[in-house]
Each structure stands twice: as C-alpha cells, then as structure tokens.
Amino acid sequence: CIPALSFLNDMKKGGLYVIGTNICGDISETGFVKKIEEWNQAWLSLVHMLEIKAFVETTVDQNIRNGALNLIMTAGLGGMTPNTVVIGFYDSAESTDFLNSPDG
C-alpha cells in the first residue's frame, strides 16, 4: 500500500485523505473492538511515518461491498468531501514488505 499512498499523495499534491479498512464480520463478536483499535493504530503509525495528511476510518460489516460503501459514506469533514475514491483489491501476488526492503 505504500507505493499507492505515495502515488496518491503526489497526485493530490499533499491534499487531505481518508484512509480506511473494512473488517468483515459481526461487531458484536468478542474481540472486534480491539481489532478495530489495532487497525486504526497501524494506519495512524503509517500516516505518521509517511508524513501525509489523513484521517483514519475502520468499518465493520458482513461483506466487503457494504463495508466499502460505509467507508465512502463516512469520508469528508464538514463541507470538504472527497472527489476521488481509490479501492485496493487483493490478488494472488506475494506481498512485499516495503517498510523493511532496501528499495523502500
């Protein structure tokens, strides 16, 4: 996700973001609140490390479609609303650890 965030930061000229994650499941299950806090903390650490301006949101829903919709609907602050939405998709490629790679 780091190359994508760097690209978006350049594209938006350092503008404001809303970065988020959707966790599939039922929020009433044990441990979901802790999982949300962990995701938010991980995103906040990444935002701080990359020195970008971003709000962090985590949504919980039964499926990806509704979670993405909820994430999009939570975006914005007052009169400021996003005009660009970027959604990442999983693929079968092996993950690369950009934080620990020498090319990073």
PDB file of N, CA and C in Angstrom:
ATOM      1  N   CYS A   1       0.808  -1.201   0.000  1.00  0.00           N
ATOM      2  CA  CYS A   1       0.000   0.000   0.000  1.00  0.00           C
ATOM      3  C   CYS A   1       0.853   1.267   0.000  1.00  0.00           C
ATOM      4  N   ILE A   2       2.125   1.159   0.379  1.00  0.00           N
ATOM      5  CA  ILE A   2       2.973   2.346   0.457  1.00  0.00           C
ATOM      6  C   ILE A   2       3.184   2.986  -0.913  1.00  0.00           C
ATOM      7  N   PRO A   3       3.490   2.211  -1.971  1.00  0.00           N
ATOM      8  CA  PRO A   3       3.605   2.856  -3.282  1.00  0.00           C
ATOM      9  C   PRO A   3       2.314   3.550  -3.709  1.00  0.00           C
ATOM     10  N   ALA A   4       1.176   2.936  -3.413  1.00  0.00           N
ATOM     11  CA  ALA A   4      -0.108   3.551  -3.775  1.00  0.00           C
ATOM     12  C   ALA A   4      -0.327   4.850  -3.013  1.00  0.00           C
ATOM     13  N   LEU A   5      -0.024   4.861  -1.715  1.00  0.00           N
ATOM     14  CA  LEU A   5      -0.195   6.085  -0.925  1.00  0.00           C
ATOM     15  C   LEU A   5       0.760   7.175  -1.381  1.00  0.00           C
ATOM     16  N   SER A   6       1.992   6.808  -1.727  1.00  0.00           N
ATOM     17  CA  SER A   6       2.943   7.798  -2.235  1.00  0.00           C
ATOM     18  C   SER A   6       2.463   8.383  -3.558  1.00  0.00           C
ATOM     19  N   PHE A   7       1.962   7.523  -4.435  1.00  0.00           N
ATOM     20  CA  PHE A   7       1.425   7.987  -5.714  1.00  0.00           C
ATOM     21  C   PHE A   7       0.239   8.922  -5.500  1.00  0.00           C
ATOM     22  N   LEU A   8      -0.679   8.534  -4.623  1.00  0.00           N
ATOM     23  CA  LEU A   8      -1.854   9.375  -4.363  1.00  0.00           C
ATOM     24  C   LEU A   8      -1.460  10.701  -3.726  1.00  0.00           C
ATOM     25  N   ASN A   9      -0.466  10.674  -2.854  1.00  0.00           N
ATOM     26  CA  ASN A   9      -0.001  11.913  -2.236  1.00  0.00           C
ATOM     27  C   ASN A   9       0.550  12.866  -3.294  1.00  0.00           C
ATOM     28  N   ASP A  10       1.303  12.326  -4.251  1.00  0.00           N
ATOM     29  CA  ASP A  10       1.817  13.154  -5.343  1.00  0.00           C
ATOM     30  C   ASP A  10       0.681  13.650  -6.227  1.00  0.00           C
ATOM     31  N   MET A  11      -0.286  12.773  -6.506  1.00  0.00           N
ATOM     32  CA  MET A  11      -1.403  13.131  -7.373  1.00  0.00           C
ATOM     33  C   MET A  11      -2.281  14.214  -6.728  1.00  0.00           C
ATOM     34  N   LYS A  12      -2.497  14.108  -5.441  1.00  0.00           N
ATOM     35  CA  LYS A  12      -3.357  15.060  -4.727  1.00  0.00           C
ATOM     36  C   LYS A  12      -2.573  16.269  -4.226  1.00  0.00           C
ATOM     37  N   LYS A  13      -1.285  16.331  -4.557  1.00  0.00           N
ATOM     38  CA  LYS A  13      -0.431  17.457  -4.168  1.00  0.00           C
ATOM     39  C   LYS A  13      -0.455  17.704  -2.661  1.00  0.00           C
ATOM     40  N   GLY A  14      -0.379  16.612  -1.894  1.00  0.00           N
ATOM     41  CA  GLY A  14      -0.330  16.734  -0.447  1.00  0.00           C
ATOM     42  C   GLY A  14      -1.677  17.016   0.180  1.00  0.00           C
ATOM     43  N   GLY A  15      -2.754  16.785  -0.549  1.00  0.00           N
ATOM     44  CA  GLY A  15      -4.101  17.057  -0.030  1.00  0.00           C
ATOM     45  C   GLY A  15      -4.494  16.121   1.103  1.00  0.00           C
ATOM     46  N   LEU A  16      -5.681  16.304   1.589  1.00  0.00           N
ATOM     47  CA  LEU A  16      -6.212  15.558   2.718  1.00  0.00           C
ATOM     48  C   LEU A  16      -6.835  14.248   2.256  1.00  0.00           C
ATOM     49  N   TYR A  17      -6.608  13.179   3.000  1.00  0.00           N
ATOM     50  CA  TYR A  17      -7.117  11.846   2.679  1.00  0.00           C
ATOM     51  C   TYR A  17      -8.035  11.352   3.773  1.00  0.00           C
ATOM     52  N   VAL A  18      -8.800  10.348   3.416  1.00  0.00           N
ATOM     53  CA  VAL A  18      -9.430   9.462   4.383  1.00  0.00           C
ATOM     54  C   VAL A  18      -8.950   8.069   3.992  1.00  0.00           C
ATOM     55  N   ILE A  19      -8.228   7.423   4.888  1.00  0.00           N
ATOM     56  CA  ILE A  19      -7.698   6.088   4.643  1.00  0.00           C
ATOM     57  C   ILE A  19      -8.449   5.134   5.547  1.00  0.00           C
ATOM     58  N   GLY A  20      -8.836   4.001   4.999  1.00  0.00           N
ATOM     59  CA  GLY A  20      -9.601   3.112   5.850  1.00  0.00           C
ATOM     60  C   GLY A  20      -9.511   1.657   5.499  1.00  0.00           C
ATOM     61  N   THR A  21     -10.100   0.883   6.374  1.00  0.00           N
ATOM     62  CA  THR A  21     -10.141  -0.564   6.256  1.00  0.00           C
ATOM     63  C   THR A  21     -11.545  -1.023   6.601  1.00  0.00           C
ATOM     64  N   ASN A  22     -11.985  -2.067   5.917  1.00  0.00           N
ATOM     65  CA  ASN A  22     -13.229  -2.717   6.287  1.00  0.00           C
ATOM     66  C   ASN A  22     -12.894  -4.088   6.846  1.00  0.00           C
ATOM     67  N   ILE A  23     -13.424  -4.377   8.016  1.00  0.00           N
ATOM     68  CA  ILE A  23     -13.258  -5.688   8.626  1.00  0.00           C
ATOM     69  C   ILE A  23     -14.578  -6.426   8.433  1.00  0.00           C
ATOM     70  N   CYS A  24     -14.524  -7.578   7.790  1.00  0.00           N
ATOM     71  CA  CYS A  24     -15.740  -8.365   7.582  1.00  0.00           C
ATOM     72  C   CYS A  24     -16.050  -9.179   8.831  1.00  0.00           C
ATOM     73  N   GLY A  25     -17.278  -9.081   9.282  1.00  0.00           N
ATOM     74  CA  GLY A  25     -17.699  -9.840  10.452  1.00  0.00           C
ATOM     75  C   GLY A  25     -18.818  -9.133  11.182  1.00  0.00           C
ATOM     76  N   ASP A  26     -19.061  -9.582  12.388  1.00  0.00           N
ATOM     77  CA  ASP A  26     -20.126  -9.047  13.229  1.00  0.00           C
ATOM     78  C   ASP A  26     -19.484  -8.312  14.401  1.00  0.00           C
ATOM     79  N   ILE A  27     -19.768  -7.024  14.509  1.00  0.00           N
ATOM     80  CA  ILE A  27     -19.127  -6.202  15.545  1.00  0.00           C
ATOM     81  C   ILE A  27     -19.496  -6.656  16.955  1.00  0.00           C
ATOM     82  N   SER A  28     -20.590  -7.390  17.093  1.00  0.00           N
ATOM     83  CA  SER A  28     -20.985  -7.847  18.422  1.00  0.00           C
ATOM     84  C   SER A  28     -20.143  -9.036  18.893  1.00  0.00           C
ATOM     85  N   GLU A  29     -19.331  -9.619  18.001  1.00  0.00           N
ATOM     86  CA  GLU A  29     -18.465 -10.728  18.400  1.00  0.00           C
ATOM     87  C   GLU A  29     -17.349 -10.226  19.324  1.00  0.00           C
ATOM     88  N   THR A  30     -16.908 -11.086  20.182  1.00  0.00           N
ATOM     89  CA  THR A  30     -15.842 -10.756  21.124  1.00  0.00           C
ATOM     90  C   THR A  30     -14.551 -10.433  20.375  1.00  0.00           C
ATOM     91  N   GLY A  31     -13.903  -9.359  20.773  1.00  0.00           N
ATOM     92  CA  GLY A  31     -12.601  -9.008  20.218  1.00  0.00           C
ATOM     93  C   GLY A  31     -12.632  -8.034  19.061  1.00  0.00           C
ATOM     94  N   PHE A  32     -13.803  -7.690  18.538  1.00  0.00           N
ATOM     95  CA  PHE A  32     -13.839  -6.795  17.386  1.00  0.00           C
ATOM     96  C   PHE A  32     -13.406  -5.379  17.738  1.00  0.00           C
ATOM     97  N   VAL A  33     -13.747  -4.896  18.914  1.00  0.00           N
ATOM     98  CA  VAL A  33     -13.353  -3.538  19.300  1.00  0.00           C
ATOM     99  C   VAL A  33     -11.835  -3.446  19.367  1.00  0.00           C
ATOM    100  N   LYS A  34     -11.190  -4.461  19.916  1.00  0.00           N
ATOM    101  CA  LYS A  34      -9.724  -4.479  19.980  1.00  0.00           C
ATOM    102  C   LYS A  34      -9.132  -4.536  18.570  1.00  0.00           C
ATOM    103  N   LYS A  35      -9.744  -5.317  17.684  1.00  0.00           N
ATOM    104  CA  LYS A  35      -9.249  -5.422  16.314  1.00  0.00           C
ATOM    105  C   LYS A  35      -9.353  -4.075  15.600  1.00  0.00           C
ATOM    106  N   ILE A  36     -10.445  -3.345  15.826  1.00  0.00           N
ATOM    107  CA  ILE A  36     -10.619  -2.011  15.227  1.00  0.00           C
ATOM    108  C   ILE A  36      -9.537  -1.068  15.739  1.00  0.00           C
ATOM    109  N   GLU A  37      -9.291  -1.088  17.039  1.00  0.00           N
ATOM    110  CA  GLU A  37      -8.257  -0.234  17.626  1.00  0.00           C
ATOM    111  C   GLU A  37      -6.884  -0.561  17.057  1.00  0.00           C
ATOM    112  N   GLU A  38      -6.595  -1.845  16.855  1.00  0.00           N
ATOM    113  CA  GLU A  38      -5.303  -2.249  16.286  1.00  0.00           C
ATOM    114  C   GLU A  38      -5.145  -1.748  14.851  1.00  0.00           C
ATOM    115  N   TRP A  39      -6.198  -1.891  14.036  1.00  0.00           N
ATOM    116  CA  TRP A  39      -6.143  -1.395  12.655  1.00  0.00           C
ATOM    117  C   TRP A  39      -5.955   0.114  12.628  1.00  0.00           C
ATOM    118  N   ASN A  40      -6.712   0.837  13.460  1.00  0.00           N
ATOM    119  CA  ASN A  40      -6.577   2.297  13.497  1.00  0.00           C
ATOM    120  C   ASN A  40      -5.164   2.705  13.900  1.00  0.00           C
ATOM    121  N   GLN A  41      -4.603   2.021  14.903  1.00  0.00           N
ATOM    122  CA  GLN A  41      -3.253   2.356  15.346  1.00  0.00           C
ATOM    123  C   GLN A  41      -2.226   2.071  14.253  1.00  0.00           C
ATOM    124  N   ALA A  42      -2.401   0.968  13.529  1.00  0.00           N
ATOM    125  CA  ALA A  42      -1.479   0.647  12.429  1.00  0.00           C
ATOM    126  C   ALA A  42      -1.561   1.706  11.339  1.00  0.00           C
ATOM    127  N   TRP A  43      -2.772   2.126  10.965  1.00  0.00           N
ATOM    128  CA  TRP A  43      -2.935   3.177   9.944  1.00  0.00           C
ATOM    129  C   TRP A  43      -2.336   4.489  10.422  1.00  0.00           C
ATOM    130  N   LEU A  44      -2.589   4.853  11.687  1.00  0.00           N
ATOM    131  CA  LEU A  44      -2.057   6.117  12.209  1.00  0.00           C
ATOM    132  C   LEU A  44      -0.528   6.108  12.211  1.00  0.00           C
ATOM    133  N   SER A  45       0.077   4.978  12.541  1.00  0.00           N
ATOM    134  CA  SER A  45       1.534   4.869  12.504  1.00  0.00           C
ATOM    135  C   SER A  45       2.054   5.054  11.082  1.00  0.00           C
ATOM    136  N   LEU A  46       1.374   4.454  10.104  1.00  0.00           N
ATOM    137  CA  LEU A  46       1.780   4.584   8.711  1.00  0.00           C
ATOM    138  C   LEU A  46       1.627   6.022   8.226  1.00  0.00           C
ATOM    139  N   VAL A  47       0.527   6.660   8.581  1.00  0.00           N
ATOM    140  CA  VAL A  47       0.294   8.059   8.205  1.00  0.00           C
ATOM    141  C   VAL A  47       1.400   8.942   8.775  1.00  0.00           C
ATOM    142  N   HIS A  48       1.761   8.707  10.032  1.00  0.00           N
ATOM    143  CA  HIS A  48       2.821   9.487  10.668  1.00  0.00           C
ATOM    144  C   HIS A  48       4.171   9.241   9.988  1.00  0.00           C
ATOM    145  N   MET A  49       4.473   7.968   9.694  1.00  0.00           N
ATOM    146  CA  MET A  49       5.751   7.628   9.081  1.00  0.00           C
ATOM    147  C   MET A  49       5.879   8.230   7.678  1.00  0.00           C
ATOM    148  N   LEU A  50       4.793   8.194   6.884  1.00  0.00           N
ATOM    149  CA  LEU A  50       4.835   8.711   5.519  1.00  0.00           C
ATOM    150  C   LEU A  50       4.662  10.226   5.459  1.00  0.00           C
ATOM    151  N   GLU A  51       4.328  10.834   6.608  1.00  0.00           N
ATOM    152  CA  GLU A  51       4.122  12.278   6.710  1.00  0.00           C
ATOM    153  C   GLU A  51       3.084  12.772   5.705  1.00  0.00           C
ATOM    154  N   ILE A  52       1.927  12.110   5.706  1.00  0.00           N
ATOM    155  CA  ILE A  52       0.811  12.543   4.869  1.00  0.00           C
ATOM    156  C   ILE A  52      -0.311  13.014   5.779  1.00  0.00           C
ATOM    157  N   LYS A  53      -1.188  13.823   5.221  1.00  0.00           N
ATOM    158  CA  LYS A  53      -2.339  14.319   5.976  1.00  0.00           C
ATOM    159  C   LYS A  53      -3.505  13.380   5.702  1.00  0.00           C
ATOM    160  N   ALA A  54      -3.960  12.669   6.741  1.00  0.00           N
ATOM    161  CA  ALA A  54      -5.028  11.705   6.517  1.00  0.00           C
ATOM    162  C   ALA A  54      -5.833  11.461   7.785  1.00  0.00           C
ATOM    163  N   PHE A  55      -7.121  11.240   7.584  1.00  0.00           N
ATOM    164  CA  PHE A  55      -7.981  10.734   8.637  1.00  0.00           C
ATOM    165  C   PHE A  55      -8.034   9.224   8.472  1.00  0.00           C
ATOM    166  N   VAL A  56      -8.187   8.507   9.573  1.00  0.00           N
ATOM    167  CA  VAL A  56      -8.231   7.052   9.543  1.00  0.00           C
ATOM    168  C   VAL A  56      -9.624   6.591   9.950  1.00  0.00           C
ATOM    169  N   GLU A  57     -10.202   5.688   9.179  1.00  0.00           N
ATOM    170  CA  GLU A  57     -11.520   5.127   9.474  1.00  0.00           C
ATOM    171  C   GLU A  57     -11.459   3.613   9.351  1.00  0.00           C
ATOM    172  N   THR A  58     -12.157   2.913  10.228  1.00  0.00           N
ATOM    173  CA  THR A  58     -12.304   1.467  10.130  1.00  0.00           C
ATOM    174  C   THR A  58     -13.778   1.150  10.254  1.00  0.00           C
ATOM    175  N   THR A  59     -14.300   0.386   9.301  1.00  0.00           N
ATOM    176  CA  THR A  59     -15.701  -0.010   9.345  1.00  0.00           C
ATOM    177  C   THR A  59     -15.784  -1.519   9.513  1.00  0.00           C
ATOM    178  N   VAL A  60     -16.889  -1.970  10.076  1.00  0.00           N
ATOM    179  CA  VAL A  60     -17.147  -3.399  10.240  1.00  0.00           C
ATOM    180  C   VAL A  60     -18.482  -3.690   9.586  1.00  0.00           C
ATOM    181  N   ASP A  61     -18.505  -4.677   8.707  1.00  0.00           N
ATOM    182  CA  ASP A  61     -19.747  -5.078   8.056  1.00  0.00           C
ATOM    183  C   ASP A  61     -19.661  -6.543   7.669  1.00  0.00           C
ATOM    184  N   GLN A  62     -20.799  -7.107   7.321  1.00  0.00           N
ATOM    185  CA  GLN A  62     -20.856  -8.521   6.982  1.00  0.00           C
ATOM    186  C   GLN A  62     -20.167  -8.858   5.660  1.00  0.00           C
ATOM    187  N   ASN A  63     -20.057  -7.863   4.752  1.00  0.00           N
ATOM    188  CA  ASN A  63     -19.415  -8.135   3.468  1.00  0.00           C
ATOM    189  C   ASN A  63     -18.630  -6.913   3.005  1.00  0.00           C
ATOM    190  N   ILE A  64     -17.753  -7.153   2.026  1.00  0.00           N
ATOM    191  CA  ILE A  64     -16.870  -6.100   1.517  1.00  0.00           C
ATOM    192  C   ILE A  64     -17.666  -4.966   0.875  1.00  0.00           C
ATOM    193  N   ARG A  65     -18.696  -5.294   0.104  1.00  0.00           N
ATOM    194  CA  ARG A  65     -19.473  -4.270  -0.606  1.00  0.00           C
ATOM    195  C   ARG A  65     -20.077  -3.262   0.362  1.00  0.00           C
ATOM    196  N   ASN A  66     -20.774  -3.735   1.373  1.00  0.00           N
ATOM    197  CA  ASN A  66     -21.389  -2.817   2.339  1.00  0.00           C
ATOM    198  C   ASN A  66     -20.338  -2.075   3.152  1.00  0.00           C
ATOM    199  N   GLY A  67     -19.240  -2.753   3.476  1.00  0.00           N
ATOM    200  CA  GLY A  67     -18.164  -2.101   4.215  1.00  0.00           C
ATOM    201  C   GLY A  67     -17.539  -0.972   3.425  1.00  0.00           C
ATOM    202  N   ALA A  68     -17.295  -1.204   2.126  1.00  0.00           N
ATOM    203  CA  ALA A  68     -16.732  -0.145   1.275  1.00  0.00           C
ATOM    204  C   ALA A  68     -17.703   1.020   1.166  1.00  0.00           C
ATOM    205  N   LEU A  69     -18.983   0.727   1.017  1.00  0.00           N
ATOM    206  CA  LEU A  69     -19.995   1.784   0.945  1.00  0.00           C
ATOM    207  C   LEU A  69     -20.004   2.601   2.229  1.00  0.00           C
ATOM    208  N   ASN A  70     -19.968   1.942   3.371  1.00  0.00           N
ATOM    209  CA  ASN A  70     -19.935   2.661   4.650  1.00  0.00           C
ATOM    210  C   ASN A  70     -18.673   3.502   4.791  1.00  0.00           C
ATOM    211  N   LEU A  71     -17.554   2.961   4.334  1.00  0.00           N
ATOM    212  CA  LEU A  71     -16.290   3.695   4.402  1.00  0.00           C
ATOM    213  C   LEU A  71     -16.352   4.956   3.554  1.00  0.00           C
ATOM    214  N   ILE A  72     -16.908   4.852   2.360  1.00  0.00           N
ATOM    215  CA  ILE A  72     -17.049   6.014   1.481  1.00  0.00           C
ATOM    216  C   ILE A  72     -17.994   7.045   2.096  1.00  0.00           C
ATOM    217  N   MET A  73     -19.069   6.567   2.703  1.00  0.00           N
ATOM    218  CA  MET A  73     -20.053   7.489   3.277  1.00  0.00           C
ATOM    219  C   MET A  73     -19.539   8.199   4.528  1.00  0.00           C
ATOM    220  N   THR A  74     -18.556   7.627   5.216  1.00  0.00           N
ATOM    221  CA  THR A  74     -18.011   8.295   6.409  1.00  0.00           C
ATOM    222  C   THR A  74     -16.971   9.346   6.041  1.00  0.00           C
ATOM    223  N   ALA A  75     -16.538   9.349   4.795  1.00  0.00           N
ATOM    224  CA  ALA A  75     -15.492  10.277   4.356  1.00  0.00           C
ATOM    225  C   ALA A  75     -16.017  11.705   4.318  1.00  0.00           C
ATOM    226  N   GLY A  76     -15.116  12.638   4.542  1.00  0.00           N
ATOM    227  CA  GLY A  76     -15.473  14.048   4.467  1.00  0.00           C
ATOM    228  C   GLY A  76     -15.494  14.688   5.833  1.00  0.00           C
ATOM    229  N   LEU A  77     -15.352  15.992   5.819  1.00  0.00           N
ATOM    230  CA  LEU A  77     -15.334  16.754   7.057  1.00  0.00           C
ATOM    231  C   LEU A  77     -16.022  18.079   6.773  1.00  0.00           C
ATOM    232  N   GLY A  78     -17.193  18.261   7.334  1.00  0.00           N
ATOM    233  CA  GLY A  78     -17.939  19.494   7.065  1.00  0.00           C
ATOM    234  C   GLY A  78     -18.223  19.627   5.583  1.00  0.00           C
ATOM    235  N   GLY A  79     -17.806  20.744   5.002  1.00  0.00           N
ATOM    236  CA  GLY A  79     -18.025  20.985   3.584  1.00  0.00           C
ATOM    237  C   GLY A  79     -17.005  20.313   2.688  1.00  0.00           C
ATOM    238  N   MET A  80     -15.943  19.756   3.295  1.00  0.00           N
ATOM    239  CA  MET A  80     -14.915  19.093   2.489  1.00  0.00           C
ATOM    240  C   MET A  80     -15.323  17.647   2.255  1.00  0.00           C
ATOM    241  N   THR A  81     -15.542  17.295   1.015  1.00  0.00           N
ATOM    242  CA  THR A  81     -15.866  15.919   0.673  1.00  0.00           C
ATOM    243  C   THR A  81     -14.884  15.430  -0.377  1.00  0.00           C
ATOM    244  N   PRO A  82     -14.587  14.147  -0.360  1.00  0.00           N
ATOM    245  CA  PRO A  82     -13.616  13.629  -1.327  1.00  0.00           C
ATOM    246  C   PRO A  82     -14.185  13.636  -2.741  1.00  0.00           C
ATOM    247  N   ASN A  83     -13.316  13.864  -3.704  1.00  0.00           N
ATOM    248  CA  ASN A  83     -13.726  13.795  -5.094  1.00  0.00           C
ATOM    249  C   ASN A  83     -13.019  12.648  -5.816  1.00  0.00           C
ATOM    250  N   THR A  84     -12.248  11.873  -5.081  1.00  0.00           N
ATOM    251  CA  THR A  84     -11.534  10.731  -5.641  1.00  0.00           C
ATOM    252  C   THR A  84     -11.659   9.563  -4.666  1.00  0.00           C
ATOM    253  N   VAL A  85     -11.992   8.401  -5.180  1.00  0.00           N
ATOM    254  CA  VAL A  85     -12.073   7.196  -4.360  1.00  0.00           C
ATOM    255  C   VAL A  85     -11.167   6.156  -4.985  1.00  0.00           C
ATOM    256  N   VAL A  86     -10.278   5.598  -4.195  1.00  0.00           N
ATOM    257  CA  VAL A  86      -9.376   4.543  -4.653  1.00  0.00           C
ATOM    258  C   VAL A  86      -9.600   3.334  -3.753  1.00  0.00           C
ATOM    259  N   ILE A  87      -9.878   2.208  -4.355  1.00  0.00           N
ATOM    260  CA  ILE A  87     -10.124   0.990  -3.596  1.00  0.00           C
ATOM    261  C   ILE A  87      -9.104  -0.053  -4.027  1.00  0.00           C
ATOM    262  N   GLY A  88      -8.390  -0.602  -3.065  1.00  0.00           N
ATOM    263  CA  GLY A  88      -7.411  -1.645  -3.366  1.00  0.00           C
ATOM    264  C   GLY A  88      -8.088  -2.991  -3.478  1.00  0.00           C
ATOM    265  N   PHE A  89      -7.514  -3.843  -4.276  1.00  0.00           N
ATOM    266  CA  PHE A  89      -8.045  -5.184  -4.455  1.00  0.00           C
ATOM    267  C   PHE A  89      -6.959  -6.199  -4.175  1.00  0.00           C
ATOM    268  N   TYR A  90      -7.345  -7.319  -3.612  1.00  0.00           N
ATOM    269  CA  TYR A  90      -6.396  -8.397  -3.351  1.00  0.00           C
ATOM    270  C   TYR A  90      -6.133  -9.161  -4.642  1.00  0.00           C
ATOM    271  N   ASP A  91      -4.929  -9.680  -4.759  1.00  0.00           N
ATOM    272  CA  ASP A  91      -4.609 -10.566  -5.870  1.00  0.00           C
ATOM    273  C   ASP A  91      -3.750 -11.701  -5.340  1.00  0.00           C
ATOM    274  N   SER A  92      -3.328 -12.577  -6.213  1.00  0.00           N
ATOM    275  CA  SER A  92      -2.575 -13.746  -5.778  1.00  0.00           C
ATOM    276  C   SER A  92      -1.071 -13.487  -5.684  1.00  0.00           C
ATOM    277  N   ALA A  93      -0.639 -12.274  -5.989  1.00  0.00           N
ATOM    278  CA  ALA A  93       0.789 -11.962  -5.930  1.00  0.00           C
ATOM    279  C   ALA A  93       1.273 -11.966  -4.480  1.00  0.00           C
ATOM    280  N   GLU A  94       2.525 -12.370  -4.294  1.00  0.00           N
ATOM    281  CA  GLU A  94       3.094 -12.382  -2.962  1.00  0.00           C
ATOM    282  C   GLU A  94       3.309 -10.953  -2.468  1.00  0.00           C
ATOM    283  N   SER A  95       3.019 -10.717  -1.199  1.00  0.00           N
ATOM    284  CA  SER A  95       3.150  -9.381  -0.617  1.00  0.00           C
ATOM    285  C   SER A  95       4.612  -8.983  -0.509  1.00  0.00           C
ATOM    286  N   THR A  96       4.870  -7.690  -0.640  1.00  0.00           N
ATOM    287  CA  THR A  96       6.211  -7.137  -0.477  1.00  0.00           C
ATOM    288  C   THR A  96       6.225  -6.243   0.751  1.00  0.00           C
ATOM    289  N   ASP A  97       7.205  -6.410   1.604  1.00  0.00           N
ATOM    290  CA  ASP A  97       7.343  -5.586   2.797  1.00  0.00           C
ATOM    291  C   ASP A  97       8.153  -4.341   2.433  1.00  0.00           C
ATOM    292  N   PHE A  98       7.451  -3.257   2.085  1.00  0.00           N
ATOM    293  CA  PHE A  98       8.114  -2.031   1.656  1.00  0.00           C
ATOM    294  C   PHE A  98       8.789  -1.303   2.808  1.00  0.00           C
ATOM    295  N   LEU A  99       8.374  -1.580   4.025  1.00  0.00           N
ATOM    296  CA  LEU A  99       8.966  -0.900   5.180  1.00  0.00           C
ATOM    297  C   LEU A  99      10.361  -1.425   5.487  1.00  0.00           C
ATOM    298  N   ASN A 100      10.607  -2.708   5.201  1.00  0.00           N
ATOM    299  CA  ASN A 100      11.906  -3.310   5.525  1.00  0.00           C
ATOM    300  C   ASN A 100      12.754  -3.610   4.301  1.00  0.00           C
ATOM    301  N   SER A 101      12.289  -3.257   3.105  1.00  0.00           N
ATOM    302  CA  SER A 101      13.076  -3.559   1.908  1.00  0.00           C
ATOM    303  C   SER A 101      14.096  -2.447   1.672  1.00  0.00           C
ATOM    304  N   PRO A 102      15.255  -2.792   1.101  1.00  0.00           N
ATOM    305  CA  PRO A 102      16.287  -1.772   0.861  1.00  0.00           C
ATOM    306  C   PRO A 102      15.857  -0.752  -0.183  1.00  0.00           C
ATOM    307  N   ASP A 103      14.937  -1.122  -1.085  1.00  0.00           N
ATOM    308  CA  ASP A 103      14.466  -0.187  -2.112  1.00  0.00           C
ATOM    309  C   ASP A 103      13.420   0.754  -1.568  1.00  0.00           C
ATOM    310  N   GLY A 104      12.786   0.404  -0.416  1.00  0.00           N
ATOM    311  CA  GLY A 104      11.709   1.025   0.261  1.00  0.00           C
ATOM    312  C   GLY A 104      11.293   2.326  -0.041  1.00  0.00           C
TER     313      GLY A 104
END
